[in-house]
Short mmCIF file of C-alpha atoms in Angstrom, two decimals:
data_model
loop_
_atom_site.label_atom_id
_atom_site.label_comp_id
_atom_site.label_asym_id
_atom_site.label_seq_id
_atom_site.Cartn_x
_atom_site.Cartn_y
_atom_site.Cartn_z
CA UNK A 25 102.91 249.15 30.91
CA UNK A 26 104.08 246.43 29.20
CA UNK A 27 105.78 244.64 32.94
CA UNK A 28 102.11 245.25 34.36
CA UNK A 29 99.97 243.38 31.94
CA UNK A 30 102.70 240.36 32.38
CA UNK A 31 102.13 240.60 36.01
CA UNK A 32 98.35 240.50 35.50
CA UNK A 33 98.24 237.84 33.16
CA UNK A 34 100.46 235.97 35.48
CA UNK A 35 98.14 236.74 38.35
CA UNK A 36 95.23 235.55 36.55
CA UNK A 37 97.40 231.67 35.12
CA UNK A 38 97.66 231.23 39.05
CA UNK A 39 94.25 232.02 39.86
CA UNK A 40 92.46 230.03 36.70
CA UNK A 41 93.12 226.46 38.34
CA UNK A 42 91.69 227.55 42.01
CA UNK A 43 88.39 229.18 40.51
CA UNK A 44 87.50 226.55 38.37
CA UNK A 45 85.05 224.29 40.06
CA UNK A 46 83.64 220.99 38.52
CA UNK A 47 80.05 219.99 37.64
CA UNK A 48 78.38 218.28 40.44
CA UNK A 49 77.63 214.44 39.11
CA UNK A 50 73.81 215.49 38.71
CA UNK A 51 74.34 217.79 36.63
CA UNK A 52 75.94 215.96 34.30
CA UNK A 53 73.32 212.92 34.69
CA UNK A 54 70.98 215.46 33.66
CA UNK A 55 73.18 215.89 30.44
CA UNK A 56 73.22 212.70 29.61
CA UNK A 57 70.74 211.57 26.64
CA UNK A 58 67.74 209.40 28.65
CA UNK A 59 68.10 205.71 27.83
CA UNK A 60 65.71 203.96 26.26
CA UNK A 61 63.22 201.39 27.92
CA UNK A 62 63.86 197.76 26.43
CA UNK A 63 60.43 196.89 24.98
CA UNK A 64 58.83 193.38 26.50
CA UNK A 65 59.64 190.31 24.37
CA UNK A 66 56.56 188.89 22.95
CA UNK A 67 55.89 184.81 22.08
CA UNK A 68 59.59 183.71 23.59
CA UNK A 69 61.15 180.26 22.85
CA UNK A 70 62.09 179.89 25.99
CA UNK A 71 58.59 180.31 27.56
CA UNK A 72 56.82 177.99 25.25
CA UNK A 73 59.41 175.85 26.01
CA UNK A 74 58.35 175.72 29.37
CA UNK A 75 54.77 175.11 28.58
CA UNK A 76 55.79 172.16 26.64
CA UNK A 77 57.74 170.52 29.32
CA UNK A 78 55.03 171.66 32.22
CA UNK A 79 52.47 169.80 30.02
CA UNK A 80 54.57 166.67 29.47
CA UNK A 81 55.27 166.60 32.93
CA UNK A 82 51.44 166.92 34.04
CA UNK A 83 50.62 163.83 31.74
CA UNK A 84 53.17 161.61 33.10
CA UNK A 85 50.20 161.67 36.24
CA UNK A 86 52.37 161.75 38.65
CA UNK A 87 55.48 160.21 38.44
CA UNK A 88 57.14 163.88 37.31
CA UNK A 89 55.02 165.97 39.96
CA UNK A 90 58.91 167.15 41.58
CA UNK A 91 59.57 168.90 38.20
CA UNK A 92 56.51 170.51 37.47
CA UNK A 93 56.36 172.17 40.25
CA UNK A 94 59.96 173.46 39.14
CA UNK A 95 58.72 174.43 36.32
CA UNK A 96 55.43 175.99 37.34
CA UNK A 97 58.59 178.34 39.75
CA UNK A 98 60.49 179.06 36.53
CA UNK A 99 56.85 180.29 34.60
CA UNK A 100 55.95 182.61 37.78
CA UNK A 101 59.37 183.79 37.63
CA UNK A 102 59.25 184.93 33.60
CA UNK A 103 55.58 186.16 33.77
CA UNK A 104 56.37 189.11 35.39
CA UNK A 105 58.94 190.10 32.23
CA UNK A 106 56.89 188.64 29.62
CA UNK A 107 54.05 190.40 27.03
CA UNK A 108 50.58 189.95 27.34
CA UNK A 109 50.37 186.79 24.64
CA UNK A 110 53.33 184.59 26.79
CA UNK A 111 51.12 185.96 29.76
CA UNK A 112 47.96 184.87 28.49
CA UNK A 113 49.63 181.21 27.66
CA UNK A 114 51.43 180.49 30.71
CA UNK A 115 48.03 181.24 32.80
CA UNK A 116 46.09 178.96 30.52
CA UNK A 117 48.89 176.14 30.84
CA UNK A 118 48.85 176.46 34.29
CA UNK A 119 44.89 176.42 35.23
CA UNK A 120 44.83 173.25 32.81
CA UNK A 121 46.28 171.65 35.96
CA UNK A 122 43.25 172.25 38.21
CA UNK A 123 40.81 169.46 36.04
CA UNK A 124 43.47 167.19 34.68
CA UNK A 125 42.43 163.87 36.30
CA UNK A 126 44.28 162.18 38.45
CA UNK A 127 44.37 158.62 40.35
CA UNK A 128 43.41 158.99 44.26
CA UNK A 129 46.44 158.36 46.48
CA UNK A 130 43.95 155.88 48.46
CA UNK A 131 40.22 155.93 49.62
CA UNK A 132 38.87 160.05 49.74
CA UNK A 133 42.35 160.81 49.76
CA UNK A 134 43.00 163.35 46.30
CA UNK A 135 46.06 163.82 44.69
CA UNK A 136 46.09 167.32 44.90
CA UNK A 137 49.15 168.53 45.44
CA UNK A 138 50.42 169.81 41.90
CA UNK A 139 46.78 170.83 41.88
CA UNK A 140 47.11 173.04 45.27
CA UNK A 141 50.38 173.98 43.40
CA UNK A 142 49.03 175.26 40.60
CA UNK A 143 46.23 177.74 42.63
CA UNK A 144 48.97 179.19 44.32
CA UNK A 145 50.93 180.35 41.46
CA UNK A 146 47.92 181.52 39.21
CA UNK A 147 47.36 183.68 42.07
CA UNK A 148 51.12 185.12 41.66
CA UNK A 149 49.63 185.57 37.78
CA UNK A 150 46.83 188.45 38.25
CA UNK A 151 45.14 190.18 37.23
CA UNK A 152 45.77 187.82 33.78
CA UNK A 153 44.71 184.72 36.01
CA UNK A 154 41.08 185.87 37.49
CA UNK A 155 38.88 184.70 34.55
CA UNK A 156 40.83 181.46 34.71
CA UNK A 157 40.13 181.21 38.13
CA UNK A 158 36.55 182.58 38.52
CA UNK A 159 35.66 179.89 35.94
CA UNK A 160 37.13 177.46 38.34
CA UNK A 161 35.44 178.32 41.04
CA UNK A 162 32.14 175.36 40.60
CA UNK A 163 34.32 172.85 38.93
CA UNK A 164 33.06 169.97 40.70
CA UNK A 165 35.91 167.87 39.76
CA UNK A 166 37.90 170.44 41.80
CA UNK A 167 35.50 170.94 44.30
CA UNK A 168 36.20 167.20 45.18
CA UNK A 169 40.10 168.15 45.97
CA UNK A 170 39.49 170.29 49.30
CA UNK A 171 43.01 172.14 49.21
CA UNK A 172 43.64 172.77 45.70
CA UNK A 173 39.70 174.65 45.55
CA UNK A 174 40.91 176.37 48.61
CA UNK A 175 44.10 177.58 46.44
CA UNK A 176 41.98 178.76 43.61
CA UNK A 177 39.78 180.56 45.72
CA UNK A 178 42.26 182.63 47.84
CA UNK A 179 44.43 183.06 44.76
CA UNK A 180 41.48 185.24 43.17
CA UNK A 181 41.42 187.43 45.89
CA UNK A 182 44.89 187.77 45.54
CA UNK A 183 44.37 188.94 42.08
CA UNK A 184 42.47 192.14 43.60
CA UNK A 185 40.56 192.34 40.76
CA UNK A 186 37.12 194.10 41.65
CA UNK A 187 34.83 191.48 39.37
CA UNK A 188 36.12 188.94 41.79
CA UNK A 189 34.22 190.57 44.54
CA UNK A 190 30.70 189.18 43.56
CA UNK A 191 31.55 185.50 43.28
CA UNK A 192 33.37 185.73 46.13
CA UNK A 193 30.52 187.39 47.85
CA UNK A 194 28.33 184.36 46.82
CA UNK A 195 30.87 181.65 48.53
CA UNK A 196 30.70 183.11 52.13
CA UNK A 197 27.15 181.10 52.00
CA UNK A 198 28.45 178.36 50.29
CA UNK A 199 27.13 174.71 52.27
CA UNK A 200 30.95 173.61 52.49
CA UNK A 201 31.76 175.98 55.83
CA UNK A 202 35.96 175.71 54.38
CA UNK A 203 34.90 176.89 51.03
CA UNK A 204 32.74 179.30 52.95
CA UNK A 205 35.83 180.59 55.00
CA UNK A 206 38.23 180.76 52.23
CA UNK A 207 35.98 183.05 50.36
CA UNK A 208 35.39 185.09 53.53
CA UNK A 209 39.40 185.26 53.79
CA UNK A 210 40.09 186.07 50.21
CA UNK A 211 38.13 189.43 50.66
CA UNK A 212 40.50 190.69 52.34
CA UNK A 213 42.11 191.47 49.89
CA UNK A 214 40.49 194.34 48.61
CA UNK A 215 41.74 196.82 51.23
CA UNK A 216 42.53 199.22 48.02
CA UNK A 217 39.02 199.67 46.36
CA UNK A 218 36.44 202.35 47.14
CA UNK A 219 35.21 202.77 50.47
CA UNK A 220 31.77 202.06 49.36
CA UNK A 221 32.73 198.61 47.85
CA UNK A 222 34.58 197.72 51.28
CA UNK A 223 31.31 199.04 53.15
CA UNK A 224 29.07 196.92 51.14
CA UNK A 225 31.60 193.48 51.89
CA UNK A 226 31.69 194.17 55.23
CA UNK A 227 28.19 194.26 55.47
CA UNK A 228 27.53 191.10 53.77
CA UNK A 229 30.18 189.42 56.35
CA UNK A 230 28.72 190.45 59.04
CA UNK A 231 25.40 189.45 58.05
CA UNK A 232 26.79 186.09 57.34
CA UNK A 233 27.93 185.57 60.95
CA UNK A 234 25.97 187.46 63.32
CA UNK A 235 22.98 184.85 63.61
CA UNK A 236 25.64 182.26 64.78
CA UNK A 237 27.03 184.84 67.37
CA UNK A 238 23.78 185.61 68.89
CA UNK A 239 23.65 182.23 69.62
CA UNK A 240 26.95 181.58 70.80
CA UNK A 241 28.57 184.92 71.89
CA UNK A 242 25.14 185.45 73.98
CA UNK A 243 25.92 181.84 75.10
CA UNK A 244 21.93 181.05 75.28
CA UNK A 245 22.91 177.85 74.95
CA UNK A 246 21.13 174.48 72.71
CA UNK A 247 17.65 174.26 74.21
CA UNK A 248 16.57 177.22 72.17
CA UNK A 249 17.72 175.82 69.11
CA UNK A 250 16.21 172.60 68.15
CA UNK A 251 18.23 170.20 70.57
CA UNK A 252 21.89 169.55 71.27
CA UNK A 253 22.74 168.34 68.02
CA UNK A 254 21.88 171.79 66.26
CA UNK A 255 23.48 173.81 68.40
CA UNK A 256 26.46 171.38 68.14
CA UNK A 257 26.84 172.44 64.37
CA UNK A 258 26.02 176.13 65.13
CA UNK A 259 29.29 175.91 66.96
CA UNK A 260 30.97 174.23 64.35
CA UNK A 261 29.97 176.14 61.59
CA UNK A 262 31.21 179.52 63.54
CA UNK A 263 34.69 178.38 64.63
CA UNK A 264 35.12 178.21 61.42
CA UNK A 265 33.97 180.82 59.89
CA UNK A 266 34.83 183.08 62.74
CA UNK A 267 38.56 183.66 62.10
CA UNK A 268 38.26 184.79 58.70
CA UNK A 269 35.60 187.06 58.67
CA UNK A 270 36.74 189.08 61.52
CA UNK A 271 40.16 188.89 60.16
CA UNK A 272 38.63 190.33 56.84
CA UNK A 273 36.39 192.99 58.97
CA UNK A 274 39.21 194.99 60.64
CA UNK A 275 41.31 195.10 57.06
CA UNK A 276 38.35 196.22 55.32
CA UNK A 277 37.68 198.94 57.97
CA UNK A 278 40.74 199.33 59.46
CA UNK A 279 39.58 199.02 62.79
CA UNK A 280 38.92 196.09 65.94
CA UNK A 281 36.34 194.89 67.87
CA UNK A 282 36.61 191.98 70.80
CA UNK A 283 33.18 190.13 69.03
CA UNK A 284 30.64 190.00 66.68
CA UNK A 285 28.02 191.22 68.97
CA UNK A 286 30.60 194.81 69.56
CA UNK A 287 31.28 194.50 65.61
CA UNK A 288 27.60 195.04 64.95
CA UNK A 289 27.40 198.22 67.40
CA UNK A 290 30.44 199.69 65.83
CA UNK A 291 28.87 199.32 61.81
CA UNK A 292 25.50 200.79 63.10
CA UNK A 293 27.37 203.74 64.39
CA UNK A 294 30.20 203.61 61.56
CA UNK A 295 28.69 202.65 58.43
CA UNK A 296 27.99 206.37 56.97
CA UNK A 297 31.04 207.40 58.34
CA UNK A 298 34.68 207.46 56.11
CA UNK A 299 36.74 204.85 57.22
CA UNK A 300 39.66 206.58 55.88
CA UNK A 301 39.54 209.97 57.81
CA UNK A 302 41.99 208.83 59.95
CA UNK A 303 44.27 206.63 57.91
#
């Protein structure tokens, strides 16, 4: 009795090693204690101290444009692992930028690079950045620098923040045909909001452009239309418009038409429909 229990608890030494089988590695992750999130810093040194050199480097008006535009890349850069106070400071440091004066490089010539600068990275800054840049939007001071107000106004449809929508709305009519176009491009954007929102751009696009392409598409020609020299800035005022709305029409509803003229078919047959059946 006493040889057979050796032999079995010999058996079973051998055996031990081969049945044991180790933990697969997530099974042990799921042992391990969860580690805890880092909470955002709040009010950092090192951020004001980049507001402090951004503004010293604004009112030097010009001569240290190289480095504030370095800097302006270094506050994009912490923004997006800063708190909402540092947020809320860097945007207003950096829309200060849009109305600081500055000395024309010659005759209707703007400096307005660091201003055009400045548009694009507020618009790297939303949502934080769209009241800044809504209140922007009539600054006649930065109305007068052509690229920078073309920043600011694409750079609060980047923000895809849905109380954008209505001043952008009002630019598409705006008598400046590039602001016009900007605002027509910056709504399309909003490719994420409800369908009923993206019906009710859409339809205001079209409306904006579907006089000048019953003119032109139709190609009636100028002697219907006051003389040459209206019809001359119907043209005008469509090639550039024309781009960006139809660019912003087929994000908004996901689909394409060859011209205006097809576009409106398609919305009288589409416009109760969902867009997104299909998507």
């Amino acid at each position: 009795m006493k040889v057979q229990l050796r032999t079995t608890l010999s058996l079973l030494t051998l055996l031990l090693p081969a049945l044991w089988v180790p933990a697969p590695a997530w099974a042990l992750a799921e042992q391990e204690p969860p580690k805890e999130e880092q909470p955002i810093q709040d009010e950092r040194p090192e951020v004001a101290g980049l507001i402090k050199a951004l503004a010293e480097q604004v009112d030097a008006k010009g001569k240290q444009d190289r480095e504030a535009q370095g800097t302006l890349d270094s506050l994009s850069t912490e923004f997006a692992k800063s708190g909402p106070k540092d947020r809320a400071a860097m945007v207003k440091a950096v829309a200060r930028i849009l109305t600081v004066p500055r000395k024309d490089l010659a005759k209707d010539l703007p400096d307005e690079e660091l201003k055009t600068y400045a548009g694009v990275i507020l618009g790297r800054m939303g949502p934080e950045s769209a009241d800044e840049l809504i209140g922007h939007l009539g600054n006649k001071k930065l109305r007068e620098c052509p690229k920078a107000h073309r920043a600011v106004v694409l750079a609060l449809g980047q923000t895809q923040v849905e109380k954008a929508i209505k001043p952008l709305l009002k630019l598409i009519n705006d008598g400046e045909w590039t602001v016009a176009a900007a605002g027509a491009e910056a709504l399309g954007n909003f490719t994420a909001v409800d369908q009923k929102v993206r019906k009710a751009i859409f339809d205001e696009l079209l409306n904006r452009i579907i006089h000048l392409a019953d003119v032109i598409e139709t190609d009636q020609g100028q002697n219907n239309f006051g003389g040459a020299n209206d019809y001359e800035q119907m043209v005008k005022e469509f090639e550039i418009l024309r781009g960006p709305i139809r660019s912003t029409l087929e994000k908004l509803s996901k689909h394409s038409e060859q011209g205006f003229l097809q576009w409106r078919s398609w919305w009288n047959d589409n416009k109760k429909k969902d867009w997104d059946a299909s998507a």
